Coordinates of C-alpha atoms in Angstrom, one line a residue:
X804 CA -49.8 -2.5 -127.8
X805 CA -50.6 -1.8 -124.1
X806 CA -47.9 -2.7 -121.6
X807 CA -48.7 -5.3 -119.0
X808 CA -47.5 -5.8 -115.4
X809 CA -45.8 -9.0 -114.5
X810 CA -45.9 -10.7 -111.0
X811 CA -44.0 -8.3 -108.7
X812 CA -42.7 -9.2 -105.3
X813 CA -43.1 -6.1 -103.1
X814 CA -43.2 -7.9 -99.8
X815 CA -40.0 -6.1 -98.6
X816 CA -41.0 -2.7 -100.0
X817 CA -42.4 0.3 -98.1
X818 CA -44.3 2.5 -100.6
X819 CA -45.9 5.9 -100.6
X820 CA -48.4 6.6 -103.3
X821 CA -50.1 10.0 -103.5
X822 CA -53.4 10.3 -105.5
X823 CA -53.8 6.6 -104.8
X824 CA -55.8 3.9 -106.7
X825 CA -54.7 0.3 -106.0
X826 CA -52.7 -2.0 -103.7
X827 CA -52.6 -5.4 -105.4
X828 CA -49.0 -6.6 -104.9
X829 CA -49.1 -7.1 -101.1
X830 CA -46.3 -4.7 -100.2
X831 CA -44.6 -4.7 -96.8
X832 CA -46.4 -1.4 -96.1
X833 CA -48.3 1.0 -98.4
X834 CA -49.0 4.5 -97.1
X835 CA -51.7 6.3 -99.0
X836 CA -51.9 10.1 -98.2
X837 CA -55.4 11.6 -98.4
X838 CA -56.6 15.2 -97.7
X839 CA -60.1 14.0 -97.2
X840 CA -60.7 11.4 -94.5
X841 CA -64.0 10.2 -96.0
X842 CA -62.3 9.6 -99.4
X843 CA -59.5 7.9 -97.7
X844 CA -61.8 5.5 -96.0
X845 CA -63.7 4.8 -99.2
X846 CA -60.4 4.0 -100.9
X847 CA -59.6 1.5 -98.2
X848 CA -63.0 -0.2 -98.7
X849 CA -62.4 -0.3 -102.4
X850 CA -59.0 -2.0 -101.9
X851 CA -60.6 -4.5 -99.5
X852 CA -63.4 -5.3 -101.9
X853 CA -61.1 -5.6 -104.9
X854 CA -58.3 -7.6 -103.3
X855 CA -60.0 -9.4 -100.4
X856 CA -57.9 -7.5 -97.9
X857 CA -56.1 -4.3 -97.3
X858 CA -53.3 -5.7 -95.2
X859 CA -50.5 -3.3 -94.6
X860 CA -52.4 -0.5 -96.3
X861 CA -52.7 2.7 -94.3
X862 CA -54.5 6.0 -95.0
X863 CA -52.6 9.0 -93.6
X864 CA -53.6 12.6 -93.7
X865 CA -51.8 15.0 -96.1
X866 CA -52.9 17.9 -98.3
X867 CA -50.5 18.9 -101.1
X868 CA -52.3 22.3 -101.1
X869 CA -50.9 22.9 -97.6
X870 CA -47.1 22.8 -97.3
X871 CA -47.3 22.5 -93.5
X872 CA -49.4 19.3 -94.0
X873 CA -46.7 17.9 -96.3
X874 CA -44.1 18.6 -93.7
X875 CA -46.2 17.1 -91.0
X876 CA -46.7 13.9 -93.1
X877 CA -43.0 13.6 -93.8
X878 CA -42.0 14.1 -90.2
X879 CA -44.5 11.5 -89.0
X880 CA -43.4 9.0 -91.6
X881 CA -39.7 9.4 -90.8
X882 CA -40.4 9.0 -87.1
X883 CA -43.0 6.2 -87.2
X884 CA -41.9 4.2 -90.3
X885 CA -38.4 5.2 -91.0
X886 CA -37.8 3.2 -94.3
X887 CA -39.0 3.9 -97.8
X888 CA -38.3 2.1 -101.1
X889 CA -40.8 3.5 -103.6
X890 CA -42.3 7.1 -103.7
X891 CA -44.9 7.7 -106.4
X892 CA -45.9 11.3 -106.7
X893 CA -49.1 10.7 -108.6
X894 CA -51.5 13.4 -107.3
X895 CA -52.3 16.3 -109.6
X896 CA -54.9 19.0 -110.5
X897 CA -55.8 21.0 -113.6
X898 CA -57.4 24.4 -113.3
X899 CA -58.0 25.5 -116.9
X900 CA -57.6 29.3 -117.0
X901 CA -58.5 30.0 -113.4
X902 CA -56.1 31.1 -110.7
X903 CA -56.9 29.3 -107.5
X904 CA -54.7 30.1 -104.5
X905 CA -53.7 27.6 -101.8
X906 CA -53.5 28.5 -98.1
X907 CA -49.8 29.0 -98.8
X908 CA -50.8 31.8 -101.3
X909 CA -49.4 29.8 -104.2
X910 CA -51.2 29.0 -107.4
X911 CA -52.8 25.6 -106.8
X912 CA -51.5 23.8 -109.9
X913 CA -48.0 25.0 -109.3
X914 CA -48.1 23.9 -105.7
X915 CA -50.0 20.6 -106.0
X916 CA -48.4 19.4 -109.2
X917 CA -44.8 20.6 -108.6
X918 CA -43.8 22.4 -105.4
X919 CA -45.4 20.1 -102.9
X920 CA -44.3 16.8 -104.5
X921 CA -40.8 18.4 -104.8
X922 CA -40.9 19.2 -101.1
X923 CA -42.2 15.7 -100.1
X924 CA -39.4 14.1 -102.2
X925 CA -36.7 16.3 -100.6
X926 CA -38.0 15.6 -97.1
X927 CA -38.0 11.8 -97.7
X928 CA -34.8 11.6 -99.7
X929 CA -32.5 10.6 -96.9
X930 CA -34.9 8.0 -95.8
X931 CA -35.0 6.5 -99.3
X932 CA -31.2 6.6 -99.5
X933 CA -30.8 4.7 -96.2
X934 CA -33.4 2.1 -97.2
X935 CA -32.2 1.4 -100.7
X936 CA -29.5 -1.2 -101.8
X937 CA -28.3 -3.0 -104.9
X938 CA -30.6 -5.8 -104.0
X939 CA -33.6 -3.6 -103.0
X940 CA -33.2 -0.3 -105.1
X941 CA -35.2 2.8 -104.4
X942 CA -37.6 4.3 -106.9
X943 CA -39.0 7.9 -107.2
X944 CA -41.7 8.6 -109.8
X945 CA -43.6 11.6 -110.9
X946 CA -46.9 11.3 -112.8
X947 CA -46.5 13.9 -115.6
X948 CA -48.6 14.2 -118.8
X949 CA -48.2 14.3 -122.5
X950 CA -49.0 18.0 -122.2
X951 CA -45.5 18.5 -120.9
X952 CA -44.5 18.5 -124.6
X953 CA -45.9 22.0 -125.1
X954 CA -45.1 23.3 -121.6
X955 CA -42.5 26.0 -121.0
X956 CA -40.7 27.3 -117.9
X957 CA -41.5 31.0 -117.6
X958 CA -39.5 32.1 -114.6
X959 CA -41.4 35.4 -114.5
X960 CA -44.7 33.7 -114.2
X961 CA -44.1 30.4 -112.3
X962 CA -46.8 31.1 -109.8
X963 CA -49.0 32.9 -112.3
X964 CA -48.0 36.2 -110.8
X965 CA -48.8 37.8 -114.2
X966 CA -52.2 36.0 -114.5
X967 CA -53.4 32.9 -116.1
X968 CA -52.4 31.9 -119.6
X969 CA -54.8 32.2 -122.5
X970 CA -54.5 28.5 -123.4
X971 CA -56.7 26.2 -121.2
X972 CA -53.9 23.7 -120.5
X973 CA -50.9 26.0 -120.5
X974 CA -50.4 26.4 -116.8
X975 CA -51.0 22.7 -116.3
X976 CA -48.6 21.8 -119.1
X977 CA -45.9 23.9 -117.5
X978 CA -46.2 22.1 -114.2
X979 CA -46.1 18.7 -115.9
X980 CA -42.9 19.8 -117.7
X981 CA -41.5 20.6 -114.2
X982 CA -42.2 17.0 -113.2
X983 CA -40.1 15.8 -116.1
X984 CA -37.3 18.2 -115.2
X985 CA -37.2 17.3 -111.5
X986 CA -37.3 13.5 -112.2
X987 CA -34.4 13.9 -114.7
X988 CA -32.3 16.1 -112.4
X989 CA -33.0 13.7 -109.5
X990 CA -31.8 10.9 -111.7
X991 CA -28.5 12.7 -112.2
X992 CA -28.1 13.6 -108.5
X993 CA -28.9 10.1 -107.3
X994 CA -27.0 8.1 -110.0
X995 CA -24.7 6.4 -107.4
X996 CA -27.3 5.9 -104.7
X997 CA -29.1 2.8 -105.9
X998 CA -32.2 4.9 -106.7
X999 CA -33.8 5.4 -110.1
X1000 CA -36.3 8.1 -111.1
X1001 CA -39.1 8.4 -113.6
X1002 CA -41.6 10.8 -115.1
X1003 CA -44.7 9.2 -116.7
X1004 CA -47.6 10.0 -118.9
X1005 CA -50.2 7.3 -118.0
X1006 CA -52.5 8.0 -121.0
X1007 CA -55.7 10.0 -121.3
X1008 CA -58.2 9.0 -118.6
X1009 CA -61.4 10.6 -117.3
X1010 CA -60.5 11.3 -113.6
X1011 CA -61.3 14.0 -111.0
X1012 CA -58.1 15.9 -112.0
X1013 CA -60.3 18.6 -113.7
X1014 CA -62.8 19.0 -110.9
X1015 CA -62.4 22.7 -110.7
X1016 CA -63.6 23.4 -114.3
X1017 CA -66.6 25.0 -116.0
X1018 CA -69.3 23.0 -117.8
X1019 CA -68.0 23.7 -121.3
X1020 CA -64.4 22.5 -120.5
X1021 CA -65.8 19.4 -118.7
X1022 CA -67.8 18.6 -121.9
X1023 CA -64.7 19.0 -124.1
X1024 CA -62.6 16.9 -121.8
X1025 CA -65.2 14.1 -121.7
X1026 CA -65.5 14.1 -125.5
X1027 CA -61.7 13.9 -126.0
X1028 CA -61.5 11.1 -123.4
X1029 CA -64.2 9.1 -125.1
X1030 CA -62.3 9.3 -128.4
X1031 CA -58.7 8.6 -127.3
X1032 CA -59.0 7.7 -123.7
X1033 CA -58.0 4.5 -121.9
X1034 CA -59.3 2.8 -118.8
X1035 CA -58.1 3.9 -115.4
X1036 CA -56.8 0.4 -114.9
X1037 CA -54.6 0.6 -118.0
X1038 CA -53.5 4.1 -116.9
X1039 CA -52.5 2.7 -113.6
X1040 CA -50.5 -0.1 -115.3
X1041 CA -48.8 2.4 -117.6
X1042 CA -47.7 4.3 -114.6
X1043 CA -46.5 1.4 -112.5
X1044 CA -44.9 -0.7 -115.4
X1045 CA -41.7 1.4 -115.8
X1046 CA -41.2 1.7 -112.1
X1047 CA -41.8 -1.9 -111.1
X1048 CA -40.4 -3.7 -114.2
X1049 CA -37.2 -5.5 -113.0
X1050 CA -35.7 -5.2 -116.5
X1051 CA -35.8 -1.4 -116.5
X1052 CA -32.5 -0.1 -115.2
X1053 CA -32.8 3.4 -116.8
X1054 CA -33.1 6.5 -114.6
X1055 CA -34.4 10.0 -115.2
X1056 CA -36.3 9.0 -118.3
X1057 CA -39.8 10.0 -119.5
X1058 CA -42.4 7.3 -120.3
X1059 CA -45.4 7.7 -122.5
X1060 CA -48.0 5.0 -121.7
X1061 CA -45.3 2.7 -120.4
X1062 CA -42.9 3.3 -123.4
X1063 CA -39.7 5.5 -123.0
X1064 CA -40.0 8.7 -125.1
X1065 CA -38.0 11.8 -125.6
X1066 CA -39.5 14.6 -123.5
X1067 CA -39.8 18.3 -124.2
X1068 CA -36.4 19.6 -125.3
X1069 CA -36.5 22.2 -122.6
X1070 CA -35.9 19.4 -120.1
X1071 CA -32.4 19.1 -121.6
X1072 CA -31.5 22.7 -121.1
X1073 CA -29.2 22.5 -118.0
X1074 CA -29.5 26.2 -117.3
X1075 CA -33.3 25.9 -117.1
X1076 CA -33.0 22.7 -115.0
X1077 CA -30.7 24.3 -112.5
X1078 CA -32.7 27.5 -112.2
X1079 CA -36.0 25.7 -111.7
X1080 CA -34.4 23.5 -108.9
X1081 CA -32.8 26.5 -107.2
X1082 CA -35.9 28.7 -107.4
X1083 CA -38.1 25.9 -106.1
X1084 CA -35.7 25.3 -103.1
X1085 CA -35.6 29.0 -102.4
X1086 CA -39.4 29.3 -102.6
X1087 CA -39.8 26.5 -100.0
X1088 CA -37.3 28.2 -97.7
X1089 CA -38.9 31.6 -98.1
X1090 CA -42.5 30.4 -97.6
X1091 CA -42.0 28.1 -94.6
X1092 CA -42.8 29.3 -91.1
X1093 CA -40.4 27.3 -89.0
X1094 CA -42.2 24.6 -86.9
X1095 CA -39.5 24.9 -84.3
X1096 CA -39.8 28.6 -83.7
X1097 CA -38.7 29.0 -80.1
X1098 CA -40.6 31.7 -78.3
X1099 CA -40.2 30.2 -74.8
X1100 CA -38.3 33.3 -73.7
X1101 CA -40.4 35.9 -75.4
X1102 CA -43.1 38.1 -73.9
X1103 CA -45.5 39.2 -76.7
X1104 CA -48.3 41.7 -77.2
X1105 CA -50.7 41.2 -80.1
X1106 CA -53.5 43.7 -80.7
X1107 CA -56.5 43.0 -82.9
X1108 CA -56.6 39.3 -82.0
X1109 CA -60.3 38.8 -81.6
X1110 CA -61.1 38.8 -85.3
X1111 CA -59.7 38.2 -88.8
X1112 CA -56.0 37.4 -89.2
X1113 CA -55.4 38.4 -85.6
X1114 CA -57.3 35.4 -84.3
X1115 CA -55.1 33.0 -86.3
X1116 CA -52.0 35.0 -85.4
X1117 CA -52.9 34.5 -81.7
X1118 CA -53.5 30.7 -82.3
X1119 CA -50.2 30.3 -84.1
X1120 CA -48.2 32.3 -81.6
X1121 CA -49.8 30.4 -78.7
X1122 CA -48.8 27.2 -80.4
X1123 CA -45.1 28.2 -80.2
X1124 CA -45.5 28.3 -76.3
X1125 CA -44.3 31.9 -75.6
X1126 CA -43.2 32.9 -72.2
X1127 CA -46.3 35.1 -72.1
X1128 CA -48.8 36.2 -74.8
X1129 CA -50.9 39.2 -73.9
X1130 CA -54.0 39.8 -76.1
X1131 CA -55.7 43.1 -75.6
X1132 CA -59.5 43.2 -76.2
X1133 CA -62.1 45.9 -75.9
X1134 CA -64.9 43.4 -75.6
X1135 CA -64.7 40.9 -72.7
X1136 CA -67.0 38.3 -74.4
X1137 CA -64.9 38.4 -77.6
X1138 CA -61.8 38.0 -75.5
X1139 CA -63.1 34.9 -73.7
X1140 CA -64.2 33.5 -77.1
X1141 CA -60.7 34.0 -78.4
X1142 CA -59.2 32.2 -75.4
X1143 CA -61.6 29.2 -76.0
X1144 CA -60.7 29.2 -79.7
X1145 CA -57.0 29.0 -78.9
X1146 CA -57.6 26.2 -76.3
X1147 CA -59.7 24.2 -78.8
X1148 CA -57.1 24.6 -81.6
X1149 CA -53.9 24.0 -79.6
X1150 CA -55.2 21.9 -76.8
X1151 CA -54.2 24.5 -74.3
X1152 CA -53.8 28.3 -73.9
X1153 CA -50.8 28.2 -71.6
X1154 CA -49.4 31.6 -70.7
X1155 CA -52.1 33.4 -72.8
X1156 CA -53.9 36.3 -71.1
X1157 CA -56.7 38.5 -72.2
X1158 CA -56.3 42.1 -71.0
X1159 CA -58.7 45.0 -71.5
X1160 CA -57.8 47.8 -73.9
X1161 CA -59.7 49.9 -76.4
X1162 CA -57.7 51.8 -79.0
X1163 CA -60.6 54.2 -79.5
X1164 CA -59.9 55.4 -76.0
X1165 CA -56.5 57.0 -75.4
X1166 CA -56.9 56.6 -71.6
X1167 CA -57.5 52.9 -72.0
X1168 CA -54.3 52.6 -74.0
X1169 CA -52.4 54.4 -71.2
X1170 CA -53.9 52.3 -68.5
X1171 CA -53.0 49.1 -70.4
X1172 CA -49.4 50.2 -70.9
X1173 CA -49.0 51.3 -67.2
X1174 CA -50.4 48.0 -66.0
X1175 CA -48.2 46.0 -68.3
X1176 CA -45.0 47.9 -67.2
X1177 CA -45.8 47.5 -63.5
X1178 CA -47.0 43.8 -63.6
X1179 CA -44.8 42.3 -66.3
X1180 CA -42.0 44.7 -67.1
X1181 CA -40.5 42.9 -70.1
X1182 CA -41.5 42.8 -73.7
X1183 CA -39.8 41.3 -76.8
X1184 CA -42.4 41.4 -79.6
X1185 CA -45.1 44.0 -80.1
X1186 CA -47.6 43.4 -83.0
X1187 CA -49.8 46.4 -83.7
X1188 CA -52.3 44.5 -85.7
X1189 CA -55.7 46.0 -84.8
X1190 CA -57.3 48.2 -87.4
X1191 CA -60.6 49.5 -88.7
X1192 CA -61.9 50.6 -92.2
X1193 CA -64.5 53.3 -92.6
X1194 CA -65.7 54.5 -96.0
X1195 CA -66.8 58.1 -96.7
X1196 CA -67.9 58.7 -93.1
X1197 CA -66.4 60.6 -90.2
X1198 CA -66.9 58.8 -86.9
X1199 CA -65.4 60.4 -83.8
X1200 CA -63.9 58.6 -80.8
X1201 CA -64.5 59.7 -77.2
X1202 CA -61.2 61.6 -77.6
X1203 CA -62.9 63.6 -80.4
X1204 CA -60.5 62.1 -83.0
X1205 CA -61.5 60.5 -86.3
X1206 CA -61.9 56.8 -85.6
X1207 CA -59.6 55.4 -88.3
X1208 CA -56.8 58.0 -87.6
X1209 CA -56.9 57.0 -83.9
X1210 CA -57.3 53.2 -84.0
X1211 CA -55.0 52.7 -87.0
X1212 CA -52.3 55.2 -86.3
X1213 CA -52.3 57.4 -83.2
X1214 CA -53.2 54.7 -80.6
X1215 CA -50.7 52.1 -81.8
X1216 CA -48.1 54.9 -82.1
X1217 CA -48.9 55.9 -78.4
X1218 CA -48.8 52.2 -77.3
X1219 CA -45.4 51.7 -79.0
X1220 CA -43.9 54.9 -77.4
X1221 CA -45.2 54.0 -73.9
X1222 CA -43.7 50.5 -74.2
X1223 CA -40.5 51.4 -76.0
X1224 CA -38.3 51.7 -72.9
X1225 CA -39.6 48.3 -71.7
X1226 CA -38.6 46.7 -75.0
X1227 CA -35.2 48.3 -75.0
X1228 CA -34.5 46.9 -71.5
X1229 CA -35.7 43.4 -72.4
X1230 CA -33.8 42.8 -75.5
X1231 CA -30.2 41.8 -76.4
X1232 CA -28.2 40.6 -79.4
X1233 CA -29.2 37.0 -78.5
X1234 CA -32.9 37.9 -77.9
X1235 CA -33.7 40.9 -80.2
X1236 CA -36.9 42.9 -80.0
X1237 CA -39.5 43.3 -82.8
X1238 CA -42.1 45.9 -83.4
X1239 CA -44.6 45.3 -86.3
X1240 CA -47.5 47.3 -87.7
X1241 CA -50.1 45.6 -89.9
X1242 CA -50.5 47.9 -92.8
X1243 CA -52.3 47.2 -96.1
X1244 CA -51.7 47.2 -99.8
X1245 CA -53.9 50.3 -99.7
X1246 CA -51.0 52.3 -98.4
X1247 CA -49.9 52.7 -102.0
X1248 CA -52.9 55.0 -102.6
X1249 CA -52.3 56.9 -99.3
X1250 CA -51.3 60.5 -98.9
X1251 CA -50.3 62.5 -95.9
X1252 CA -52.5 65.6 -95.9
X1253 CA -51.4 67.6 -92.8
X1254 CA -54.4 69.9 -93.1
X1255 CA -56.8 66.9 -92.9
X1256 CA -55.1 64.2 -90.8
X1257 CA -58.0 64.0 -88.5
X1258 CA -60.6 64.6 -91.3
X1259 CA -61.2 68.1 -90.0
X1260 CA -62.3 69.0 -93.5
X1261 CA -64.5 66.0 -93.8
X1262 CA -64.3 62.5 -95.4
X1263 CA -62.6 62.1 -98.7
X1264 CA -64.8 61.5 -101.8
X1265 CA -62.5 58.7 -103.0
X1266 CA -63.5 55.4 -101.3
X1267 CA -61.1 54.2 -98.6
X1268 CA -58.8 57.2 -99.0
X1269 CA -58.9 57.9 -95.3
X1270 CA -58.1 54.2 -94.5
X1271 CA -55.2 54.3 -97.1
X1272 CA -53.7 57.3 -95.5
X1273 CA -53.6 55.7 -92.0
X1274 CA -52.0 52.5 -93.5
X1275 CA -49.3 54.7 -95.1
X1276 CA -48.8 56.2 -91.6
X1277 CA -48.1 52.7 -90.3
X1278 CA -45.3 52.3 -93.0
X1279 CA -43.8 55.7 -92.2
X1280 CA -43.8 55.1 -88.4
X1281 CA -42.2 51.6 -88.8
X1282 CA -39.5 53.0 -91.0
X1283 CA -38.7 56.0 -88.8
X1284 CA -38.7 53.8 -85.7
X1285 CA -36.0 51.6 -87.4
X1286 CA -33.7 54.7 -87.6
X1287 CA -34.4 55.6 -84.0
X1288 CA -33.8 52.1 -82.5
X1289 CA -31.1 51.0 -85.0
X1290 CA -28.5 50.4 -82.3
X1291 CA -30.9 48.9 -79.8
X1292 CA -31.2 45.3 -81.0
X1293 CA -34.8 46.0 -82.2
X1294 CA -36.1 45.6 -85.7
X1295 CA -39.3 47.1 -87.1
X1296 CA -41.7 46.0 -89.8
X1297 CA -44.8 47.1 -91.7
X1298 CA -46.8 44.4 -93.4
X1299 CA -49.6 43.8 -95.9
X1300 CA -50.9 40.3 -95.1
X1301 CA -53.0 39.9 -98.2
X1302 CA -56.7 40.5 -98.9
X1303 CA -58.8 38.7 -96.3
X1304 CA -62.5 38.5 -95.4
X1305 CA -62.7 40.0 -91.9
X1306 CA -64.7 42.3 -89.7
X1307 CA -62.4 45.3 -90.4
X1308 CA -65.2 47.2 -92.3
X1309 CA -68.1 46.3 -90.1
X1310 CA -69.0 50.0 -89.6
X1311 CA -69.5 50.7 -93.3
X1312 CA -72.8 50.9 -95.1
X1313 CA -74.4 48.0 -96.8
X1314 CA -73.5 49.1 -100.3
X1315 CA -69.9 49.8 -99.3
X1316 CA -69.6 46.4 -97.8
X1317 CA -71.2 44.8 -100.9
X1318 CA -68.5 46.2 -103.2
X1319 CA -65.8 45.5 -100.7
X1320 CA -67.1 41.9 -100.5
X1321 CA -66.8 41.6 -104.3
X1322 CA -63.3 42.8 -104.3
X1323 CA -62.3 40.4 -101.5
X1324 CA -63.9 37.5 -103.3
X1325 CA -61.7 38.2 -106.3
X1326 CA -58.4 38.4 -104.5
X1327 CA -58.9 36.9 -101.0
X1328 CA -56.6 34.4 -99.2
X1329 CA -57.4 32.5 -96.1
X1330 CA -57.2 34.1 -92.7
X1331 CA -54.6 31.5 -91.7
X1332 CA -52.4 32.4 -94.7
X1333 CA -52.8 36.1 -93.9
X1334 CA -51.6 35.4 -90.4
X1335 CA -48.6 33.4 -91.7
X1336 CA -47.8 36.3 -94.1
X1337 CA -47.8 38.7 -91.1
X1338 CA -45.8 36.5 -88.7
X1339 CA -43.2 35.2 -91.1
X1340 CA -41.1 38.3 -91.7
X1341 CA -41.1 39.0 -88.0
X1342 CA -40.3 35.6 -86.7
X1343 CA -38.0 34.3 -89.4
X1344 CA -34.5 34.0 -87.9
X1345 CA -33.0 34.6 -91.4
X1346 CA -34.6 38.1 -91.7
X1347 CA -32.2 40.7 -90.4
X1348 CA -33.8 43.7 -92.3
X1349 CA -35.4 46.5 -90.4
X1350 CA -37.9 49.2 -91.3
X1351 CA -39.0 47.4 -94.4
X1352 CA -42.5 47.0 -95.9
X1353 CA -43.7 43.5 -96.7
X1354 CA -46.4 42.6 -99.2
X1355 CA -47.5 39.0 -98.5
X1356 CA -44.0 38.3 -97.0
X1357 CA -42.0 39.8 -99.9
X1358 CA -40.1 43.1 -99.3
X1359 CA -41.6 45.8 -101.5

């Protein structure tokens, strides 16, 4: 028999509901996060038309597929509202057998269904604790699924690093089991805090949760829903009933369509529970780029900022308000466009300057370095980010050097040597120096052929071999520099940011760019995530390593 909601007095409750549907109990304040402004406004209109008003209901921006968005939401909520009684983590997504990455470079089901709600809950936990009392207890709920019953926790494939599972619901089921585990563990942790926790299967409902699927799976889901599905209203009641029922004093329990049930036995394995919690916390710590990164005393040079990840690196760095950010550009128009992009994104481009430099011209590099030493005279962070990719061609610079060899290796090497004394004089234990080289995953296929460094013997037959070689040179130079400056308060890095659509291969033929484009489409991440992957190891105050190679922020 379906459960029913009684008359609930929520007039003193502040509530957050992700993946929102309804607002009929007139709470003190109901915050409904939405990643899409238009959908949020439509929801508000729906609530008004259904209830006659939407008093005390607010739509706030948040995207669970963007951890920074979650942090921004939580910070705003703590500062502007400051009290919370009920948090319902209801939003979710199902991806069938696809692997779709978020801007944080995480598998989207794992992030949206588990890691982002886990983060949101942790960020708001102190606020709930302060707001809750015996008279007005706190509630934290996670919308799980009956599929949790056949989920498992594969610690070697949490983020689908090994690829998608064969079963169409397997990855989804795993994340729904994570909801059960987190709710249960939270119940244990908060047992003396006047807060109860829940995980809930609302029933089978046709919703937009599977909007990323193929036609066949959509058909199967619709047929199954027609046979055993329930209405969205009953699903909403099934979710709310255990949370709002004044008779329900249980905590950490799993509810199947409003009725308490035993969950997957894995949820009772304390070793698994602790490991999932610890790994989730560590992932959040490792993946975050600190909002409060203080660069106010740093002078920074970033090459390759007019395109690709460099453009987003420049925007992010400028947002941290460095003492001075110098962005070399060989093209004046592109440099000015970059400055406008930074201004429009951050509201200002304070202390950001575009200087002329062309890595394909050794004299230009020397002129830039001399001007910098004479006019500025201090440097704390040097990002050698610029690069070019040429396939099966030999293109010479005005210095009669092969273009990739010069732009990717020799010119950044020269720039670093010319500025090294300036960095040494500028840094201290309190304000260390950083020198980074943007390499590539292609470095693994690189070789150092001393008889053909400059492609004197001609281009390699293997596609991208010349490019791979220069990216390996970046790794080698970063590592050797770390030995040379090991007692100078300077750390060095080489980094593969991830596969990103950029202008790096603009000089290639149409057929080369076609196949490169196909490869990028298979593995690409956003430019913003590539920028974050490049900046994080360098700017993270917790990272004391030097000379290491980072593959999408992980040491490899």
